[in-house]
Amino acid sequence: MMIPLLRQGAGQPGKIRQGTIRIVSLWFFLFTVLGFMAPQAGFSAGKGKMLDKIKWPPETLGWKWDRRVTTFKGKSLYTYIDGAAEVYLAYNFQQAQSRRYIKTNYPDIIADVYRMGSSEDAFGVFSLEQQDPDAGIGQGSEFGGSLLRFWQGRYFVTVLGDGTGTELEKAVLNLGRELAKGIKETGRPPRLLGYLSDTNSLPPADRVCFVRSHILLNRCFFISHQNILRLDKDVEAVIARYPQGQNNLRVLLIRYPTAPRASSAFSNFQKTYLPEAQIPVSVQTEDGLWTRAETYQKSVIVVFGAKLEAEADRLVQNILKKIKGESL
Protein backbone atom coordinates (compact mmCIF):
# COMPACT_ATOMS: atom_id res chain seq x y z
CA MET A 1 0.00 0.00 0.00
CA MET A 2 1.26 3.46 -0.80
CA ILE A 3 1.23 6.39 1.50
CA PRO A 4 1.20 10.15 1.07
CA LEU A 5 4.03 10.78 3.48
CA LEU A 6 6.76 12.22 1.35
CA ARG A 7 5.12 12.87 -1.97
CA GLN A 8 2.73 15.50 -0.83
CA GLY A 9 1.35 17.51 -3.68
CA ALA A 10 1.20 21.10 -4.71
CA GLY A 11 -1.69 23.44 -4.12
CA GLN A 12 -2.00 26.31 -1.76
CA PRO A 13 0.47 26.07 1.10
CA GLY A 14 -1.26 24.23 3.88
CA LYS A 15 -3.12 21.85 1.58
CA ILE A 16 -2.32 18.60 -0.13
CA ARG A 17 -2.93 18.10 -3.84
CA GLN A 18 -5.26 15.14 -3.93
CA GLY A 19 -3.96 13.90 -7.26
CA THR A 20 -0.58 13.08 -5.81
CA ILE A 21 -1.77 11.42 -2.64
CA ARG A 22 -1.06 7.73 -2.34
CA ILE A 23 -3.62 6.64 0.18
CA VAL A 24 -3.23 3.98 2.82
CA SER A 25 -5.39 3.11 5.73
CA LEU A 26 -2.28 2.39 7.74
CA TRP A 27 -1.98 6.11 8.43
CA PHE A 28 -4.79 6.17 10.90
CA PHE A 29 -2.83 3.58 12.81
CA LEU A 30 0.35 5.62 12.41
CA PHE A 31 -1.41 8.70 13.68
CA THR A 32 -2.47 6.83 16.77
CA VAL A 33 0.76 5.01 17.51
CA LEU A 34 3.31 7.68 16.59
CA GLY A 35 1.47 10.53 18.15
CA PHE A 36 3.65 10.20 21.22
CA MET A 37 6.65 11.09 19.10
CA ALA A 38 5.37 14.57 18.31
CA PRO A 39 7.03 17.45 20.13
CA GLN A 40 5.07 18.61 23.13
CA ALA A 41 5.31 22.24 22.17
CA GLY A 42 3.76 23.20 18.85
CA PHE A 43 4.04 26.38 16.82
CA SER A 44 1.63 28.04 14.47
CA ALA A 45 2.27 28.05 10.77
CA GLY A 46 2.96 31.39 9.26
CA LYS A 47 5.48 33.55 7.54
CA GLY A 48 9.02 33.45 8.77
CA LYS A 49 12.61 32.52 8.06
CA MET A 50 14.43 29.24 8.43
CA LEU A 51 16.63 29.24 11.48
CA ASP A 52 19.55 28.45 9.23
CA LYS A 53 20.19 30.69 6.28
CA ILE A 54 19.41 28.93 3.02
CA LYS A 55 19.85 30.81 -0.22
CA TRP A 56 16.59 30.48 -2.15
CA PRO A 57 16.76 31.40 -5.85
CA PRO A 58 14.30 34.16 -6.90
CA GLU A 59 13.42 32.32 -10.13
CA THR A 60 14.00 29.14 -12.08
CA LEU A 61 14.00 29.16 -15.90
CA GLY A 62 11.20 31.73 -16.08
CA TRP A 63 9.21 30.64 -13.00
CA LYS A 64 9.38 33.41 -10.40
CA TRP A 65 8.96 33.17 -6.65
CA ASP A 66 5.58 34.71 -5.68
CA ARG A 67 7.27 36.47 -2.73
CA ARG A 68 5.34 34.49 -0.11
CA VAL A 69 6.91 32.25 2.52
CA THR A 70 5.16 29.73 4.75
CA THR A 71 6.99 28.20 7.70
CA PHE A 72 5.96 25.20 9.81
CA LYS A 73 7.35 24.19 13.18
CA GLY A 74 6.54 21.21 15.37
CA LYS A 75 2.90 20.15 15.30
CA SER A 76 1.96 22.93 12.87
CA LEU A 77 3.26 20.55 10.18
CA TYR A 78 -0.09 18.76 10.54
CA THR A 79 -1.76 21.74 8.89
CA TYR A 80 0.35 21.17 5.80
CA ILE A 81 0.59 17.40 5.50
CA ASP A 82 -1.93 16.04 7.97
CA GLY A 83 -1.81 12.26 7.77
CA ALA A 84 1.90 12.18 7.00
CA ALA A 85 3.45 14.60 9.48
CA GLU A 86 4.00 11.71 11.90
CA VAL A 87 6.74 10.35 9.67
CA TYR A 88 8.69 13.61 9.77
CA LEU A 89 8.18 13.91 13.52
CA ALA A 90 9.53 10.38 13.95
CA TYR A 91 12.72 11.64 12.32
CA ASN A 92 13.07 14.57 14.72
CA PHE A 93 11.52 17.19 12.42
CA GLN A 94 12.34 20.76 13.44
CA GLN A 95 11.13 23.20 10.83
CA ALA A 96 9.93 23.45 7.23
CA GLN A 97 9.59 26.25 4.74
CA SER A 98 7.47 26.25 1.57
CA ARG A 99 7.66 28.56 -1.44
CA ARG A 100 5.78 28.73 -4.74
CA TYR A 101 7.18 29.63 -8.15
CA ILE A 102 4.78 30.81 -10.86
CA LYS A 103 4.84 31.40 -14.61
CA THR A 104 1.93 32.58 -16.72
CA ASN A 105 0.14 29.74 -18.53
CA TYR A 106 2.35 27.10 -16.86
CA PRO A 107 1.81 24.89 -13.81
CA ASP A 108 3.19 26.17 -10.51
CA ILE A 109 6.26 24.74 -8.81
CA ILE A 110 6.23 24.15 -5.06
CA ALA A 111 9.49 23.79 -3.13
CA ASP A 112 9.54 22.50 0.46
CA VAL A 113 12.65 22.39 2.63
CA TYR A 114 12.47 20.36 5.86
CA ARG A 115 15.12 20.67 8.53
CA MET A 116 15.47 17.42 10.46
CA GLY A 117 17.30 16.61 13.68
CA SER A 118 20.41 15.22 11.96
CA SER A 119 21.74 14.24 8.57
CA GLU A 120 20.87 10.63 9.45
CA ASP A 121 17.26 11.72 9.97
CA ALA A 122 17.21 13.57 6.63
CA PHE A 123 18.55 10.45 4.95
CA GLY A 124 15.92 8.39 6.75
CA VAL A 125 13.00 10.46 5.44
CA PHE A 126 14.44 10.24 1.93
CA SER A 127 15.08 6.50 2.20
CA LEU A 128 11.48 5.52 2.94
CA GLU A 129 10.10 6.06 -0.53
CA GLN A 130 12.80 5.72 -3.14
CA GLN A 131 11.47 4.54 -6.48
CA ASP A 132 12.80 6.83 -9.21
CA PRO A 133 16.23 7.29 -10.85
CA ASP A 134 18.93 9.36 -9.21
CA ALA A 135 18.93 13.01 -10.32
CA GLY A 136 22.48 13.71 -9.13
CA ILE A 137 21.37 16.51 -6.80
CA GLY A 138 22.34 16.93 -3.16
CA GLN A 139 23.77 13.96 -1.27
CA GLY A 140 21.07 11.62 -2.54
CA SER A 141 18.16 12.26 -4.88
CA GLU A 142 15.49 10.88 -7.17
CA PHE A 143 13.33 12.44 -9.85
CA GLY A 144 10.15 11.21 -11.52
CA GLY A 145 6.68 12.53 -12.40
CA SER A 146 7.77 16.17 -12.03
CA LEU A 147 8.77 15.47 -8.43
CA LEU A 148 12.35 15.89 -7.21
CA ARG A 149 13.32 14.59 -3.76
CA PHE A 150 16.77 14.94 -2.25
CA TRP A 151 18.60 15.22 1.05
CA GLN A 152 21.66 17.23 2.01
CA GLY A 153 23.04 17.75 5.49
CA ARG A 154 20.13 17.99 7.90
CA TYR A 155 17.73 18.96 5.11
CA PHE A 156 15.19 16.95 3.15
CA VAL A 157 13.88 18.80 0.09
CA THR A 158 11.00 18.25 -2.33
CA VAL A 159 10.42 20.25 -5.50
CA LEU A 160 7.14 19.47 -7.25
CA GLY A 161 5.88 20.70 -10.61
CA ASP A 162 2.09 20.78 -10.47
CA GLY A 163 1.71 19.28 -13.94
CA THR A 164 3.73 17.77 -16.75
CA GLY A 165 5.96 18.95 -19.55
CA THR A 166 9.61 19.13 -20.48
CA GLU A 167 9.99 22.82 -19.60
CA LEU A 168 8.40 22.24 -16.22
CA GLU A 169 10.65 19.28 -15.46
CA LYS A 170 13.76 21.26 -16.43
CA ALA A 171 12.66 24.10 -14.16
CA VAL A 172 12.03 21.68 -11.27
CA LEU A 173 15.50 20.16 -11.63
CA ASN A 174 17.13 23.57 -11.99
CA LEU A 175 15.41 24.81 -8.83
CA GLY A 176 16.57 21.68 -7.00
CA ARG A 177 20.17 22.27 -8.06
CA GLU A 178 20.02 25.89 -6.92
CA LEU A 179 18.53 24.89 -3.56
CA ALA A 180 21.24 22.28 -3.08
CA LYS A 181 23.84 24.98 -3.73
CA GLY A 182 22.06 27.21 -1.23
CA ILE A 183 22.37 24.62 1.54
CA LYS A 184 25.90 25.15 2.74
CA GLU A 185 26.17 22.12 4.98
CA THR A 186 26.67 18.46 4.24
CA GLY A 187 26.26 15.48 6.54
CA ARG A 188 26.98 11.82 6.74
CA PRO A 189 24.46 9.08 6.02
CA PRO A 190 23.81 6.55 8.80
CA ARG A 191 27.04 4.85 9.77
CA LEU A 192 25.30 1.48 9.82
CA LEU A 193 25.17 1.52 6.02
CA GLY A 194 28.88 0.80 5.97
CA TYR A 195 28.28 -2.62 7.51
CA LEU A 196 25.95 -3.77 4.75
CA SER A 197 27.21 -4.97 1.39
CA ASP A 198 26.60 -3.60 -2.11
CA THR A 199 23.73 -1.29 -1.20
CA ASN A 200 24.76 1.27 -3.82
CA SER A 201 24.26 -1.28 -6.61
CA LEU A 202 20.65 -1.99 -5.63
CA PRO A 203 17.81 -0.46 -7.68
CA PRO A 204 16.00 2.44 -5.93
CA ALA A 205 13.11 0.42 -4.54
CA ASP A 206 15.52 -2.09 -3.00
CA ARG A 207 17.92 0.32 -1.37
CA VAL A 208 18.29 0.72 2.33
CA CYS A 209 15.68 2.14 4.68
CA PHE A 210 16.87 3.90 7.82
CA VAL A 211 14.28 3.89 10.61
CA ARG A 212 13.90 4.51 14.33
CA SER A 213 10.45 2.99 14.91
CA HIS A 214 8.89 -0.40 14.32
CA ILE A 215 5.99 1.24 12.48
CA LEU A 216 8.35 2.59 9.84
CA LEU A 217 10.33 -0.65 9.83
CA ASN A 218 7.11 -2.47 8.98
CA ARG A 219 6.67 0.00 6.11
CA CYS A 220 9.91 -1.40 4.65
CA PHE A 221 9.44 -5.00 5.77
CA PHE A 222 6.65 -6.20 8.00
CA ILE A 223 7.84 -8.08 11.08
CA SER A 224 5.20 -7.61 13.77
CA HIS A 225 2.51 -5.21 14.86
CA GLN A 226 4.25 -5.22 18.23
CA ASN A 227 7.57 -3.51 18.83
CA ILE A 228 9.32 -6.81 19.47
CA LEU A 229 12.75 -5.38 18.56
CA ARG A 230 12.16 -2.46 20.94
CA LEU A 231 13.06 0.28 18.50
CA ASP A 232 12.90 3.85 19.79
CA LYS A 233 14.03 7.35 18.87
CA ASP A 234 17.53 6.69 20.23
CA VAL A 235 17.84 3.41 18.30
CA GLU A 236 19.09 3.22 14.71
CA ALA A 237 18.12 0.51 12.24
CA VAL A 238 18.85 -0.11 8.57
CA ILE A 239 17.24 -2.75 6.39
CA ALA A 240 18.19 -3.62 2.81
CA ARG A 241 16.42 -5.82 0.31
CA TYR A 242 18.50 -7.97 -2.02
CA PRO A 243 16.47 -9.43 -4.93
CA GLN A 244 17.22 -13.12 -5.52
CA GLY A 245 15.04 -14.32 -8.35
CA GLN A 246 11.50 -14.54 -7.05
CA ASN A 247 12.67 -14.14 -3.47
CA ASN A 248 13.84 -11.09 -1.60
CA LEU A 249 16.54 -11.56 0.98
CA ARG A 250 16.59 -8.86 3.63
CA VAL A 251 19.31 -7.87 6.03
CA LEU A 252 18.41 -5.90 9.15
CA LEU A 253 21.06 -4.26 11.35
CA ILE A 254 20.09 -2.42 14.54
CA ARG A 255 22.28 -0.42 16.89
CA TYR A 256 21.07 0.25 20.44
CA PRO A 257 22.52 2.83 22.85
CA THR A 258 23.74 0.10 25.22
CA ALA A 259 24.63 -3.59 25.09
CA PRO A 260 22.01 -4.54 27.73
CA ARG A 261 19.26 -2.96 25.62
CA ALA A 262 20.47 -4.86 22.56
CA SER A 263 20.55 -8.09 24.52
CA SER A 264 17.07 -7.49 25.92
CA ALA A 265 15.64 -6.68 22.48
CA PHE A 266 17.29 -9.73 20.94
CA SER A 267 15.88 -12.02 23.63
CA ASN A 268 12.41 -10.61 23.12
CA PHE A 269 12.69 -10.98 19.34
CA GLN A 270 13.89 -14.57 19.66
CA LYS A 271 11.14 -15.48 22.11
CA THR A 272 8.41 -13.84 20.03
CA TYR A 273 9.48 -14.30 16.41
CA LEU A 274 11.70 -17.38 16.54
CA PRO A 275 10.44 -19.37 19.52
CA GLU A 276 11.68 -22.69 18.12
CA ALA A 277 15.17 -21.45 17.31
CA GLN A 278 18.19 -22.87 19.06
CA ILE A 279 21.71 -21.42 19.40
CA PRO A 280 22.84 -20.22 16.92
CA VAL A 281 19.44 -18.61 16.27
CA SER A 282 18.51 -20.01 12.89
CA VAL A 283 15.11 -21.23 11.66
CA GLN A 284 13.71 -22.53 8.38
CA THR A 285 10.28 -21.00 7.84
CA GLU A 286 7.24 -22.54 6.13
CA ASP A 287 8.26 -21.14 2.76
CA GLY A 288 11.52 -23.07 2.97
CA LEU A 289 13.66 -19.97 3.50
CA TRP A 290 15.94 -19.30 6.43
CA THR A 291 15.93 -16.62 9.11
CA ARG A 292 19.14 -16.12 11.08
CA ALA A 293 19.62 -13.75 14.02
CA GLU A 294 22.61 -12.75 16.10
CA THR A 295 23.54 -10.13 18.68
CA TYR A 296 26.91 -8.66 19.55
CA GLN A 297 27.49 -5.88 22.07
CA LYS A 298 25.12 -3.04 21.05
CA SER A 299 24.06 -4.62 17.75
CA VAL A 300 21.37 -7.00 16.56
CA ILE A 301 21.59 -8.58 13.10
CA VAL A 302 18.79 -10.48 11.38
CA VAL A 303 18.78 -12.07 7.92
CA PHE A 304 15.36 -12.89 6.48
CA GLY A 305 14.62 -15.06 3.44
CA ALA A 306 17.93 -16.81 2.72
CA LYS A 307 17.67 -19.85 0.47
CA LEU A 308 20.29 -21.73 2.48
CA GLU A 309 21.13 -21.71 6.16
CA ALA A 310 24.80 -21.39 5.26
CA GLU A 311 24.04 -18.29 3.20
CA ALA A 312 22.20 -16.66 6.09
CA ASP A 313 25.05 -17.47 8.43
CA ARG A 314 27.64 -16.12 6.00
CA LEU A 315 25.83 -12.79 5.76
CA VAL A 316 25.59 -12.50 9.53
CA GLN A 317 29.25 -13.38 9.97
CA ASN A 318 30.31 -10.81 7.35
CA ILE A 319 28.57 -8.05 9.28
CA LEU A 320 29.91 -9.30 12.60
CA LYS A 321 33.42 -9.25 11.18
CA LYS A 322 33.04 -5.59 10.22
CA ILE A 323 31.52 -4.68 13.57
CA LYS A 324 34.26 -6.41 15.53
CA GLY A 325 36.87 -4.74 13.34
CA GLU A 326 35.44 -1.30 14.01
CA SER A 327 33.56 -1.03 17.26
CA LEU A 328 30.08 0.46 16.95
mmCIF file of N, CA and C in Angstrom, residues 1 18 34 38 42 71 93 129 143 174 176 198 201 249 257 260-261 273 282 302:
data_model
loop_
_atom_site.group_PDB
_atom_site.id
_atom_site.type_symbol
_atom_site.label_atom_id
_atom_site.label_comp_id
_atom_site.label_asym_id
_atom_site.label_seq_id
_atom_site.Cartn_x
_atom_site.Cartn_y
_atom_site.Cartn_z
ATOM 1 N N MET A 1 0.840 -1.188 0.000
ATOM 2 C CA MET A 1 0.000 0.000 0.000
ATOM 3 C C MET A 1 0.882 1.249 0.000
ATOM 4 N N GLN A 18 -4.689 16.476 -4.014
ATOM 5 C CA GLN A 18 -5.261 15.140 -3.928
ATOM 6 C C GLN A 18 -4.703 14.219 -4.990
ATOM 7 N N LEU A 34 2.150 6.796 16.588
ATOM 8 C CA LEU A 34 3.308 7.677 16.587
ATOM 9 C C LEU A 34 3.019 9.041 17.196
ATOM 10 N N ALA A 38 5.452 13.167 18.671
ATOM 11 C CA ALA A 38 5.373 14.569 18.308
ATOM 12 C C ALA A 38 5.901 15.435 19.442
ATOM 13 N N GLY A 42 4.001 22.949 20.254
ATOM 14 C CA GLY A 42 3.762 23.198 18.846
ATOM 15 C C GLY A 42 3.863 24.688 18.553
ATOM 16 N N THR A 71 6.095 28.973 6.838
ATOM 17 C CA THR A 71 6.988 28.200 7.700
ATOM 18 C C THR A 71 6.167 27.343 8.666
ATOM 19 N N PHE A 93 11.798 15.994 13.208
ATOM 20 C CA PHE A 93 11.520 17.188 12.416
ATOM 21 C C PHE A 93 11.621 18.444 13.271
ATOM 22 N N GLU A 129 10.961 6.150 0.651
ATOM 23 C CA GLU A 129 10.105 6.061 -0.529
ATOM 24 C C GLU A 129 10.893 6.228 -1.821
ATOM 25 N N PHE A 143 14.224 11.560 -9.101
ATOM 26 C CA PHE A 143 13.332 12.437 -9.854
ATOM 27 C C PHE A 143 12.421 11.600 -10.734
ATOM 28 N N ASN A 174 16.262 22.401 -12.170
ATOM 29 C CA ASN A 174 17.128 23.568 -11.988
ATOM 30 C C ASN A 174 16.937 24.189 -10.603
ATOM 31 N N GLY A 176 15.950 22.597 -7.960
ATOM 32 C CA GLY A 176 16.569 21.684 -7.004
ATOM 33 C C GLY A 176 18.076 21.882 -6.922
ATOM 34 N N ASP A 198 27.115 -3.875 -0.761
ATOM 35 C CA ASP A 198 26.604 -3.601 -2.107
ATOM 36 C C ASP A 198 25.282 -2.859 -2.141
ATOM 37 N N SER A 201 24.574 -0.645 -5.330
ATOM 38 C CA SER A 201 24.263 -1.276 -6.609
ATOM 39 C C SER A 201 22.800 -1.702 -6.706
ATOM 40 N N LEU A 249 15.807 -11.369 -0.259
ATOM 41 C CA LEU A 249 16.545 -11.558 0.982
ATOM 42 C C LEU A 249 16.718 -10.190 1.629
ATOM 43 N N PRO A 257 21.601 1.975 22.086
ATOM 44 C CA PRO A 257 22.521 2.829 22.849
ATOM 45 C C PRO A 257 23.432 2.040 23.786
ATOM 46 N N PRO A 260 23.160 -3.892 27.071
ATOM 47 C CA PRO A 260 22.005 -4.542 27.729
ATOM 48 C C PRO A 260 20.701 -4.347 26.976
ATOM 49 N N ARG A 261 20.504 -3.169 26.383
ATOM 50 C CA ARG A 261 19.265 -2.959 25.625
ATOM 51 C C ARG A 261 19.247 -3.836 24.370
ATOM 52 N N TYR A 273 9.465 -14.069 17.860
ATOM 53 C CA TYR A 273 9.476 -14.297 16.406
ATOM 54 C C TYR A 273 10.064 -15.653 16.030
ATOM 55 N N SER A 282 18.728 -19.804 14.309
ATOM 56 C CA SER A 282 18.507 -20.008 12.886
ATOM 57 C C SER A 282 17.300 -20.910 12.710
ATOM 58 N N VAL A 302 19.751 -9.460 11.785
ATOM 59 C CA VAL A 302 18.785 -10.481 11.383
ATOM 60 C C VAL A 302 18.793 -10.584 9.857
#
